[in-house]
Amino acid sequence: MTSLQNWQELLKQGINNTADLLSHLQLDPVDVPEALLPTQPFKMRVPLGFVARMQIGNPHDPLLRQVLPIADEHKLSSDFTRDPLNENISNPVPGLLQKYKTRVLLTISGACAINCRYCFRRHFPYSDNNPGMNGWMAAIDYIRARPDISEVIFSGGDPLTAPDNFLATLANHLASIPHVTTLRIHTRMPIVLPERINNEFIDWFTGSRLKPVLVTHCNHPQEIDTSVAYAARCLQQAGVLLLNQSVLLKGINDNVSILTTLSNKLFECHILPYYLNLLDKVEGTAHFDLPQTTAIALHQELLAHLPGYLVPRLIREIPGKPSKTLIR
Ligand SMILES: *Cc1c(COP(=O)(O)O)cnc(C)c1O
Ligand code: SF4
């Protein structure tokens, strides 16, 4: 019998229905008529520690709005589709996506600690794409056979929903491939469940010859509290390069002052802004979308408020391109 780790307990305790979430925030469902109570198939899900950073009684709270299912999700819009990134065509081995020449992405786990309403994951069939340990060895063989690949990205879902012994085993195999130099993890855990960043994780992540890079996903300065800052400091002191990507979201962070504060707070945590993503046009997310011209104007203004190294690159993902597409 193995006992669950603290972070796994916290994961289980997360709120998974709208009624409980509204009740936690002392909101009367009558005052939030757009909220959806049953939410199949993309369930509501949010850790209690993240809920604690929401403002009590505020139905417009920017953290709440990232996780609250609302009726607008059922509005269809012709240019918002189920797989806008065409991920099915770049999936040569189960669990592995290669779109770019020098780096591959492993979809380590379909699960997340939080379900973000704007996410492409609401439709992607990750459950069909977890190949089991034999399958992961096929992914390792694919990487071993391709000397152009220098960087492997653990992604998902959230790869840090997987246990450390499994992740450490994969990392060991990767470290045995001479042309792989860098192990990057894309995860929202340090933000939404910072207790996940424990010694066991840091030990394997920084314990091999691979250069460790961790890209967090934080959209709003209110997501950063002392627990997040502590996790970031532990990672930074262990030698992990910390970067952040955000998604530009209407009604959440489409504002120069919010984005400026976000960059400054990330910097206090030794995290450098990396990408500001334009929304992928995923069915059910049109209410978060902003015109590209608005995004460009916002980004232009950011340059006046921040040193260049704290301005994230404004990008969008266009299927079939050899990299992300730099808008500015
Ligand atoms: C975004 C992405 C990457 C990483 O791209 P960078 O520009 O290096 O951050 C790699 N592989 C896939 C499939 C991606 O979607
Ligand atoms: S993959 Fe990232 S953005 Fe999508 S639901 Fe999970 S944590 Fe949120």
mmCIF file of C-alpha atoms and ligand atoms in Angstrom:
data_model
loop_
_atom_site.group_PDB
_atom_site.id
_atom_site.type_symbol
_atom_site.label_atom_id
_atom_site.label_comp_id
_atom_site.label_asym_id
_atom_site.label_seq_id
_atom_site.Cartn_x
_atom_site.Cartn_y
_atom_site.Cartn_z
ATOM 1 C CA MET A 1 0.000 0.000 0.000
ATOM 2 C CA THR A 2 1.371 3.388 -0.916
ATOM 3 C CA SER A 3 -0.009 6.421 0.807
ATOM 4 C CA LEU A 4 -0.950 9.378 -1.330
ATOM 5 C CA GLN A 5 1.364 12.348 -1.308
ATOM 6 C CA ASN A 6 0.144 15.659 0.003
ATOM 7 C CA TRP A 7 -0.277 17.060 -3.521
ATOM 8 C CA GLN A 8 -2.314 14.051 -4.605
ATOM 9 C CA GLU A 9 -4.628 14.559 -1.632
ATOM 10 C CA LEU A 10 -4.977 18.237 -2.551
ATOM 11 C CA LEU A 11 -5.715 17.269 -6.139
ATOM 12 C CA LYS A 12 -8.530 15.014 -4.973
ATOM 13 C CA GLN A 13 -9.973 17.728 -2.749
ATOM 14 C CA GLY A 14 -10.395 20.129 -5.685
ATOM 15 C CA ILE A 15 -13.866 21.506 -6.379
ATOM 16 C CA ASN A 16 -15.558 19.731 -9.280
ATOM 17 C CA ASN A 17 -18.963 21.313 -9.560
ATOM 18 C CA THR A 18 -20.344 24.763 -10.121
ATOM 19 C CA ALA A 19 -22.701 24.786 -7.144
ATOM 20 C CA ASP A 20 -19.872 24.133 -4.666
ATOM 21 C CA LEU A 21 -17.668 26.739 -6.289
ATOM 22 C CA LEU A 22 -20.347 29.444 -6.128
ATOM 23 C CA SER A 23 -21.130 28.495 -2.550
ATOM 24 C CA HIS A 24 -17.433 28.784 -1.590
ATOM 25 C CA LEU A 25 -17.412 32.311 -2.979
ATOM 26 C CA GLN A 26 -20.697 33.140 -1.242
ATOM 27 C CA LEU A 27 -22.335 33.752 -4.596
ATOM 28 C CA ASP A 28 -26.031 33.052 -5.069
ATOM 29 C CA PRO A 29 -26.602 31.125 -8.334
ATOM 30 C CA VAL A 30 -29.480 33.521 -9.016
ATOM 31 C CA ASP A 31 -26.925 36.329 -9.331
ATOM 32 C CA VAL A 32 -24.836 34.335 -11.819
ATOM 33 C CA PRO A 33 -27.569 33.138 -14.208
ATOM 34 C CA GLU A 34 -25.094 32.369 -17.006
ATOM 35 C CA ALA A 35 -23.324 29.710 -14.873
ATOM 36 C CA LEU A 36 -23.854 26.136 -16.060
ATOM 37 C CA LEU A 37 -24.572 23.680 -13.271
ATOM 38 C CA PRO A 38 -24.028 20.305 -14.970
ATOM 39 C CA THR A 39 -20.914 20.478 -17.147
ATOM 40 C CA GLN A 40 -20.403 17.440 -19.282
ATOM 41 C CA PRO A 41 -18.159 16.425 -20.902
ATOM 42 C CA PHE A 42 -15.515 19.017 -19.908
ATOM 43 C CA LYS A 43 -16.057 19.072 -16.158
ATOM 44 C CA MET A 44 -15.499 21.974 -13.859
ATOM 45 C CA ARG A 45 -12.345 21.420 -11.813
ATOM 46 C CA VAL A 46 -10.276 23.726 -9.597
ATOM 47 C CA PRO A 47 -7.969 23.237 -6.567
ATOM 48 C CA LEU A 48 -9.069 24.835 -3.294
ATOM 49 C CA GLY A 49 -5.820 26.801 -3.032
ATOM 50 C CA PHE A 50 -6.619 28.522 -6.329
ATOM 51 C CA VAL A 51 -10.202 29.211 -5.194
ATOM 52 C CA ALA A 52 -8.726 30.853 -2.093
ATOM 53 C CA ARG A 53 -7.164 33.485 -4.381
ATOM 54 C CA MET A 54 -10.568 34.456 -5.797
ATOM 55 C CA GLN A 55 -12.438 37.395 -4.342
ATOM 56 C CA ILE A 56 -15.428 36.414 -2.205
ATOM 57 C CA GLY A 57 -18.725 37.665 -3.598
ATOM 58 C CA ASN A 58 -17.327 38.848 -6.950
ATOM 59 C CA PRO A 59 -19.003 37.115 -9.906
ATOM 60 C CA HIS A 60 -16.534 38.835 -12.286
ATOM 61 C CA ASP A 61 -13.397 37.674 -10.520
ATOM 62 C CA PRO A 62 -10.732 36.999 -13.205
ATOM 63 C CA LEU A 63 -9.707 33.670 -11.650
ATOM 64 C CA LEU A 64 -13.308 32.535 -11.300
ATOM 65 C CA ARG A 65 -14.037 33.420 -14.928
ATOM 66 C CA GLN A 66 -11.223 31.132 -16.137
ATOM 67 C CA VAL A 67 -12.878 28.081 -14.573
ATOM 68 C CA LEU A 68 -16.605 28.852 -14.391
ATOM 69 C CA PRO A 69 -18.620 27.078 -17.113
ATOM 70 C CA ILE A 70 -21.089 29.512 -18.657
ATOM 71 C CA ALA A 71 -23.877 29.310 -21.219
ATOM 72 C CA ASP A 72 -21.761 31.052 -23.896
ATOM 73 C CA GLU A 73 -19.784 27.812 -24.257
ATOM 74 C CA HIS A 74 -22.733 26.349 -26.133
ATOM 75 C CA LYS A 75 -22.758 29.124 -28.723
ATOM 76 C CA LEU A 76 -21.366 27.850 -31.993
ATOM 77 C CA SER A 77 -19.267 30.043 -34.224
ATOM 78 C CA SER A 78 -18.198 28.908 -37.687
ATOM 79 C CA ASP A 79 -14.480 29.664 -37.328
ATOM 80 C CA PHE A 80 -14.177 27.941 -33.915
ATOM 81 C CA THR A 81 -13.607 24.209 -34.439
ATOM 82 C CA ARG A 82 -12.881 21.118 -32.351
ATOM 83 C CA ASP A 83 -9.269 20.602 -33.449
ATOM 84 C CA PRO A 84 -8.069 23.988 -34.752
ATOM 85 C CA LEU A 85 -4.424 22.953 -34.404
ATOM 86 C CA ASN A 86 -4.805 19.834 -36.524
ATOM 87 C CA GLU A 87 -2.904 17.849 -33.916
ATOM 88 C CA ASN A 88 -4.001 14.571 -35.445
ATOM 89 C CA ILE A 89 -1.601 14.999 -38.359
ATOM 90 C CA SER A 90 1.604 15.424 -36.320
ATOM 91 C CA ASN A 91 1.209 12.393 -34.059
ATOM 92 C CA PRO A 92 3.677 9.804 -35.507
ATOM 93 C CA VAL A 93 3.827 7.632 -32.346
ATOM 94 C CA PRO A 94 1.112 7.520 -29.649
ATOM 95 C CA GLY A 95 1.885 10.116 -26.967
ATOM 96 C CA LEU A 96 4.312 12.078 -29.151
ATOM 97 C CA LEU A 97 3.680 15.204 -31.223
ATOM 98 C CA GLN A 98 6.314 16.552 -33.551
ATOM 99 C CA LYS A 99 5.496 19.762 -35.334
ATOM 100 C CA TYR A 100 8.927 21.373 -35.205
ATOM 101 C CA LYS A 101 12.297 20.068 -36.327
ATOM 102 C CA THR A 102 14.348 20.252 -33.108
ATOM 103 C CA ARG A 103 11.788 19.601 -30.393
ATOM 104 C CA VAL A 104 9.088 17.050 -29.676
ATOM 105 C CA LEU A 105 6.244 17.144 -27.235
ATOM 106 C CA LEU A 106 5.133 14.171 -25.135
ATOM 107 C CA THR A 107 1.491 14.272 -24.000
ATOM 108 C CA ILE A 108 2.362 12.731 -20.649
ATOM 109 C CA SER A 109 -1.069 12.927 -19.046
ATOM 110 C CA GLY A 110 -4.526 13.921 -20.186
ATOM 111 C CA ALA A 111 -5.456 15.130 -16.722
ATOM 112 C CA CYS A 112 -5.050 18.613 -15.238
ATOM 113 C CA ALA A 113 -5.391 19.992 -11.727
ATOM 114 C CA ILE A 114 -7.651 22.689 -13.141
ATOM 115 C CA ASN A 115 -9.934 22.795 -16.150
ATOM 116 C CA CYS A 116 -9.511 26.115 -17.936
ATOM 117 C CA ARG A 117 -12.591 26.906 -19.954
ATOM 118 C CA TYR A 118 -10.644 28.365 -22.913
ATOM 119 C CA CYS A 119 -8.483 25.264 -23.331
ATOM 120 C CA PHE A 120 -8.175 23.236 -26.550
ATOM 121 C CA ARG A 121 -8.157 20.168 -24.280
ATOM 122 C CA ARG A 122 -11.928 20.384 -23.978
ATOM 123 C CA HIS A 123 -12.102 18.329 -27.204
ATOM 124 C CA PHE A 124 -8.740 16.612 -27.695
ATOM 125 C CA PRO A 125 -8.989 12.808 -27.259
ATOM 126 C CA TYR A 126 -6.057 12.432 -24.871
ATOM 127 C CA SER A 127 -7.448 9.289 -23.333
ATOM 128 C CA ASP A 128 -6.727 7.562 -26.681
ATOM 129 C CA ASN A 129 -3.212 8.912 -26.650
ATOM 130 C CA ASN A 130 -1.722 7.489 -23.473
ATOM 131 C CA PRO A 131 0.332 4.569 -24.714
ATOM 132 C CA GLY A 132 1.436 2.867 -21.469
ATOM 133 C CA MET A 133 5.085 2.116 -20.623
ATOM 134 C CA ASN A 134 5.733 0.013 -23.772
ATOM 135 C CA GLY A 135 4.282 2.797 -25.864
ATOM 136 C CA TRP A 136 6.484 5.363 -24.135
ATOM 137 C CA MET A 137 9.490 3.250 -25.062
ATOM 138 C CA ALA A 138 8.401 3.568 -28.716
ATOM 139 C CA ALA A 139 8.402 7.348 -28.255
ATOM 140 C CA ILE A 140 11.912 7.153 -26.749
ATOM 141 C CA ASP A 141 13.058 5.058 -29.747
ATOM 142 C CA TYR A 142 11.578 7.647 -32.140
ATOM 143 C CA ILE A 143 13.607 10.378 -30.421
ATOM 144 C CA ARG A 144 16.765 8.239 -30.274
ATOM 145 C CA ALA A 145 16.570 7.657 -34.034
ATOM 146 C CA ARG A 146 16.374 11.393 -34.877
ATOM 147 C CA PRO A 147 19.534 13.372 -34.114
ATOM 148 C CA ASP A 148 17.823 16.678 -35.002
ATOM 149 C CA ILE A 149 15.789 16.477 -31.785
ATOM 150 C CA SER A 150 17.601 18.327 -29.001
ATOM 151 C CA GLU A 151 14.696 19.167 -26.718
ATOM 152 C CA VAL A 152 11.869 17.074 -25.288
ATOM 153 C CA ILE A 153 8.811 18.749 -23.806
ATOM 154 C CA PHE A 154 6.631 17.086 -21.194
ATOM 155 C CA SER A 155 3.144 18.444 -21.764
ATOM 156 C CA GLY A 156 -0.448 17.281 -21.663
ATOM 157 C CA GLY A 157 -2.909 17.995 -20.147
ATOM 158 C CA ASP A 158 -0.632 18.704 -17.221
ATOM 159 C CA PRO A 159 2.395 16.375 -17.070
ATOM 160 C CA LEU A 160 2.795 16.997 -13.331
ATOM 161 C CA THR A 161 -0.427 15.119 -12.615
ATOM 162 C CA ALA A 162 1.741 12.033 -13.267
ATOM 163 C CA PRO A 163 3.738 10.550 -10.371
ATOM 164 C CA ASP A 164 7.406 11.420 -9.962
ATOM 165 C CA ASN A 165 8.708 7.854 -10.276
ATOM 166 C CA PHE A 166 7.165 7.550 -13.745
ATOM 167 C CA LEU A 167 8.439 10.972 -14.845
ATOM 168 C CA ALA A 168 11.907 10.255 -13.465
ATOM 169 C CA THR A 169 12.050 6.964 -15.388
ATOM 170 C CA LEU A 170 11.194 8.711 -18.655
ATOM 171 C CA ALA A 171 13.724 11.454 -17.938
ATOM 172 C CA ASN A 172 16.412 8.818 -17.330
ATOM 173 C CA HIS A 173 15.772 7.228 -20.708
ATOM 174 C CA LEU A 174 15.942 10.640 -22.382
ATOM 175 C CA ALA A 175 19.201 11.476 -20.616
ATOM 176 C CA SER A 176 20.713 8.364 -22.223
ATOM 177 C CA ILE A 177 20.188 9.867 -25.703
ATOM 178 C CA PRO A 178 23.285 11.974 -26.480
ATOM 179 C CA HIS A 179 21.609 14.479 -28.848
ATOM 180 C CA VAL A 180 18.900 15.416 -26.311
ATOM 181 C CA THR A 181 20.217 18.356 -24.296
ATOM 182 C CA THR A 182 17.121 19.918 -22.745
ATOM 183 C CA LEU A 183 14.082 18.703 -20.849
ATOM 184 C CA ARG A 184 11.264 21.217 -20.773
ATOM 185 C CA ILE A 185 8.046 20.891 -18.757
ATOM 186 C CA HIS A 186 4.914 22.847 -19.622
ATOM 187 C CA THR A 187 2.748 22.899 -16.516
ATOM 188 C CA ARG A 188 0.196 25.020 -14.704
ATOM 189 C CA MET A 189 0.920 23.186 -11.402
ATOM 190 C CA PRO A 190 3.336 25.735 -9.849
ATOM 191 C CA ILE A 191 0.503 28.275 -10.207
ATOM 192 C CA VAL A 192 -2.621 26.267 -9.417
ATOM 193 C CA LEU A 193 -1.219 23.658 -6.989
ATOM 194 C CA PRO A 194 2.269 24.822 -5.930
ATOM 195 C CA GLU A 195 2.483 22.027 -3.342
ATOM 196 C CA ARG A 196 3.231 19.775 -6.334
ATOM 197 C CA ILE A 197 6.722 21.304 -6.500
ATOM 198 C CA ASN A 198 8.218 19.102 -3.781
ATOM 199 C CA ASN A 199 11.756 17.817 -3.220
ATOM 200 C CA GLU A 200 11.144 14.550 -5.003
ATOM 201 C CA PHE A 201 10.167 16.415 -8.174
ATOM 202 C CA ILE A 202 13.005 18.913 -7.983
ATOM 203 C CA ASP A 203 15.532 16.132 -7.326
ATOM 204 C CA TRP A 204 14.839 14.125 -10.484
ATOM 205 C CA PHE A 205 14.208 17.195 -12.643
ATOM 206 C CA THR A 206 17.538 18.786 -11.807
ATOM 207 C CA GLY A 207 19.429 15.542 -11.216
ATOM 208 C CA SER A 208 20.401 14.535 -14.752
ATOM 209 C CA ARG A 209 22.649 16.051 -17.425
ATOM 210 C CA LEU A 210 19.572 17.530 -19.174
ATOM 211 C CA LYS A 211 19.115 21.288 -18.838
ATOM 212 C CA PRO A 212 15.835 21.784 -16.936
ATOM 213 C CA VAL A 213 13.366 24.363 -18.260
ATOM 214 C CA LEU A 214 9.905 24.856 -16.800
ATOM 215 C CA VAL A 215 7.218 26.926 -18.510
ATOM 216 C CA THR A 216 4.413 27.927 -16.158
ATOM 217 C CA HIS A 217 1.015 29.089 -17.341
ATOM 218 C CA CYS A 218 -0.274 32.146 -15.516
ATOM 219 C CA ASN A 219 -2.734 34.640 -16.958
ATOM 220 C CA HIS A 220 -3.390 37.145 -14.200
ATOM 221 C CA PRO A 221 -1.299 38.640 -11.360
ATOM 222 C CA GLN A 222 -3.917 37.606 -8.813
ATOM 223 C CA GLU A 223 -2.935 33.979 -9.507
ATOM 224 C CA ILE A 224 0.436 34.602 -7.820
ATOM 225 C CA ASP A 225 0.500 34.392 -4.028
ATOM 226 C CA THR A 226 3.201 33.518 -1.485
ATOM 227 C CA SER A 227 2.790 29.767 -2.083
ATOM 228 C CA VAL A 228 3.453 30.262 -5.807
ATOM 229 C CA ALA A 229 6.425 32.514 -5.067
ATOM 230 C CA TYR A 230 7.847 29.868 -2.721
ATOM 231 C CA ALA A 231 7.559 27.081 -5.317
ATOM 232 C CA ALA A 232 9.194 29.312 -7.926
ATOM 233 C CA ARG A 233 12.057 30.171 -5.561
ATOM 234 C CA CYS A 234 12.739 26.484 -4.870
ATOM 235 C CA LEU A 235 12.869 25.770 -8.600
ATOM 236 C CA GLN A 236 15.057 28.745 -9.349
ATOM 237 C CA GLN A 237 17.512 27.926 -6.553
ATOM 238 C CA ALA A 238 17.794 24.388 -7.902
ATOM 239 C CA GLY A 239 18.867 25.791 -11.279
ATOM 240 C CA VAL A 240 15.645 25.517 -13.297
ATOM 241 C CA LEU A 241 15.110 28.133 -16.013
ATOM 242 C CA LEU A 242 11.607 29.526 -15.405
ATOM 243 C CA LEU A 243 9.450 30.969 -18.181
ATOM 244 C CA ASN A 244 5.750 31.778 -18.379
ATOM 245 C CA GLN A 245 3.155 31.687 -21.069
ATOM 246 C CA SER A 246 -0.220 33.391 -20.879
ATOM 247 C CA VAL A 247 -3.275 33.313 -23.061
ATOM 248 C CA LEU A 248 -4.783 36.673 -23.940
ATOM 249 C CA LEU A 249 -8.380 36.414 -22.738
ATOM 250 C CA LYS A 250 -11.183 38.886 -23.185
ATOM 251 C CA GLY A 251 -12.547 40.059 -19.850
ATOM 252 C CA ILE A 252 -9.659 38.432 -17.916
ATOM 253 C CA ASN A 253 -6.340 40.050 -18.857
ATOM 254 C CA ASP A 254 -6.981 42.184 -21.976
ATOM 255 C CA ASN A 255 -5.665 45.280 -20.259
ATOM 256 C CA VAL A 256 -2.239 46.973 -20.187
ATOM 257 C CA SER A 257 -2.198 47.529 -16.450
ATOM 258 C CA ILE A 258 -3.030 43.871 -15.682
ATOM 259 C CA LEU A 259 -0.443 42.538 -18.134
ATOM 260 C CA THR A 260 2.205 44.938 -16.809
ATOM 261 C CA THR A 261 1.551 43.874 -13.225
ATOM 262 C CA LEU A 262 1.635 40.237 -14.314
ATOM 263 C CA SER A 263 5.093 40.612 -15.874
ATOM 264 C CA ASN A 264 6.416 42.450 -12.821
ATOM 265 C CA LYS A 265 5.045 39.868 -10.383
ATOM 266 C CA LEU A 266 6.429 37.005 -12.465
ATOM 267 C CA PHE A 267 9.820 38.720 -12.452
ATOM 268 C CA GLU A 268 9.713 38.978 -8.639
ATOM 269 C CA CYS A 269 9.348 35.182 -8.736
ATOM 270 C CA HIS A 270 12.325 34.808 -11.140
ATOM 271 C CA ILE A 271 9.961 33.821 -13.960
ATOM 272 C CA LEU A 272 10.472 35.487 -17.336
ATOM 273 C CA PRO A 273 7.488 36.140 -19.623
ATOM 274 C CA TYR A 274 7.878 33.965 -22.719
ATOM 275 C CA TYR A 275 4.735 33.860 -24.849
ATOM 276 C CA LEU A 276 1.462 35.750 -24.863
ATOM 277 C CA ASN A 277 -0.737 33.442 -26.920
ATOM 278 C CA LEU A 278 -3.656 34.540 -29.001
ATOM 279 C CA LEU A 279 -6.546 32.212 -28.287
ATOM 280 C CA ASP A 280 -6.711 29.011 -30.340
ATOM 281 C CA LYS A 281 -10.066 29.009 -32.073
ATOM 282 C CA VAL A 282 -11.573 26.091 -30.161
ATOM 283 C CA GLU A 283 -15.297 25.426 -30.242
ATOM 284 C CA GLY A 284 -16.990 26.811 -27.128
ATOM 285 C CA THR A 285 -14.394 29.528 -26.403
ATOM 286 C CA ALA A 286 -15.406 32.360 -28.773
ATOM 287 C CA HIS A 287 -16.484 34.557 -25.835
ATOM 288 C CA PHE A 288 -12.810 34.793 -24.741
ATOM 289 C CA ASP A 289 -11.581 35.902 -28.167
ATOM 290 C CA LEU A 290 -10.156 39.310 -29.068
ATOM 291 C CA PRO A 291 -9.520 40.752 -32.518
ATOM 292 C CA GLN A 292 -5.851 40.491 -33.502
ATOM 293 C CA THR A 293 -5.712 44.267 -34.036
ATOM 294 C CA THR A 294 -6.705 44.791 -30.384
ATOM 295 C CA ALA A 295 -4.004 42.363 -29.270
ATOM 296 C CA ILE A 296 -1.363 44.160 -31.318
ATOM 297 C CA ALA A 297 -2.360 47.543 -29.880
ATOM 298 C CA LEU A 298 -2.183 46.151 -26.324
ATOM 299 C CA HIS A 299 1.234 44.660 -26.984
ATOM 300 C CA GLN A 300 2.494 47.938 -28.426
ATOM 301 C CA GLU A 301 1.458 49.704 -25.223
ATOM 302 C CA LEU A 302 3.119 47.049 -23.043
ATOM 303 C CA LEU A 303 6.465 47.928 -24.613
ATOM 304 C CA ALA A 304 6.197 51.418 -23.135
ATOM 305 C CA HIS A 305 5.544 50.102 -19.623
ATOM 306 C CA LEU A 306 8.087 47.310 -19.282
ATOM 307 C CA PRO A 307 11.759 46.632 -19.949
ATOM 308 C CA GLY A 308 12.081 44.609 -23.133
ATOM 309 C CA TYR A 309 12.974 41.442 -21.242
ATOM 310 C CA LEU A 310 9.618 41.501 -19.446
ATOM 311 C CA VAL A 311 7.533 41.788 -22.619
ATOM 312 C CA PRO A 312 6.253 38.393 -23.772
ATOM 313 C CA ARG A 313 6.242 37.582 -27.483
ATOM 314 C CA LEU A 314 2.770 37.838 -28.975
ATOM 315 C CA ILE A 315 2.188 34.614 -30.876
ATOM 316 C CA ARG A 316 -0.430 32.469 -32.485
ATOM 317 C CA GLU A 317 -0.347 28.869 -33.554
ATOM 318 C CA ILE A 318 -1.029 28.308 -37.241
ATOM 319 C CA PRO A 319 -1.196 24.644 -38.300
ATOM 320 C CA GLY A 320 1.497 23.457 -40.689
ATOM 321 C CA LYS A 321 4.051 26.195 -39.849
ATOM 322 C CA PRO A 322 7.621 25.252 -38.817
ATOM 323 C CA SER A 323 7.248 27.188 -35.526
ATOM 324 C CA LYS A 324 4.755 29.255 -33.604
ATOM 325 C CA THR A 325 3.851 32.367 -35.581
ATOM 326 C CA LEU A 326 5.250 35.579 -34.154
ATOM 327 C CA ILE A 327 2.660 38.355 -34.418
ATOM 328 C CA ARG A 328 4.978 40.918 -32.774
HETATM 329 C C1 LIG B 1 4.433 24.866 -28.833
HETATM 330 C C2 LIG B 1 5.024 23.582 -29.196
HETATM 331 C C3 LIG B 1 6.387 23.351 -29.042
HETATM 332 C C4 LIG B 1 7.330 24.366 -28.445
HETATM 333 O O1 LIG B 1 7.493 25.497 -29.249
HETATM 334 P P1 LIG B 1 8.512 26.629 -28.750
HETATM 335 O O2 LIG B 1 8.306 27.731 -29.734
HETATM 336 O O3 LIG B 1 9.879 26.035 -28.781
HETATM 337 O O4 LIG B 1 8.121 27.009 -27.363
HETATM 338 C C5 LIG B 1 6.901 22.141 -29.455
HETATM 339 N N1 LIG B 1 6.112 21.184 -29.984
HETATM 340 C C6 LIG B 1 4.792 21.367 -30.147
HETATM 341 C C7 LIG B 1 3.982 20.269 -30.771
HETATM 342 C C8 LIG B 1 4.193 22.563 -29.752
HETATM 343 O O5 LIG B 1 2.873 22.718 -29.886
HETATM 344 S S1 SF4 B 2 -3.893 22.013 -20.435
HETATM 345 FE FE1 SF4 B 2 -3.368 23.899 -19.330
HETATM 346 S S2 SF4 B 2 -4.837 25.424 -20.089
HETATM 347 FE FE2 SF4 B 2 -5.653 23.382 -20.590
HETATM 348 S S3 SF4 B 2 -7.007 22.855 -18.888
HETATM 349 FE FE3 SF4 B 2 -4.987 21.967 -18.457
HETATM 350 S S4 SF4 B 2 -3.967 23.540 -17.192
HETATM 351 FE FE4 SF4 B 2 -5.699 24.539 -18.200
#
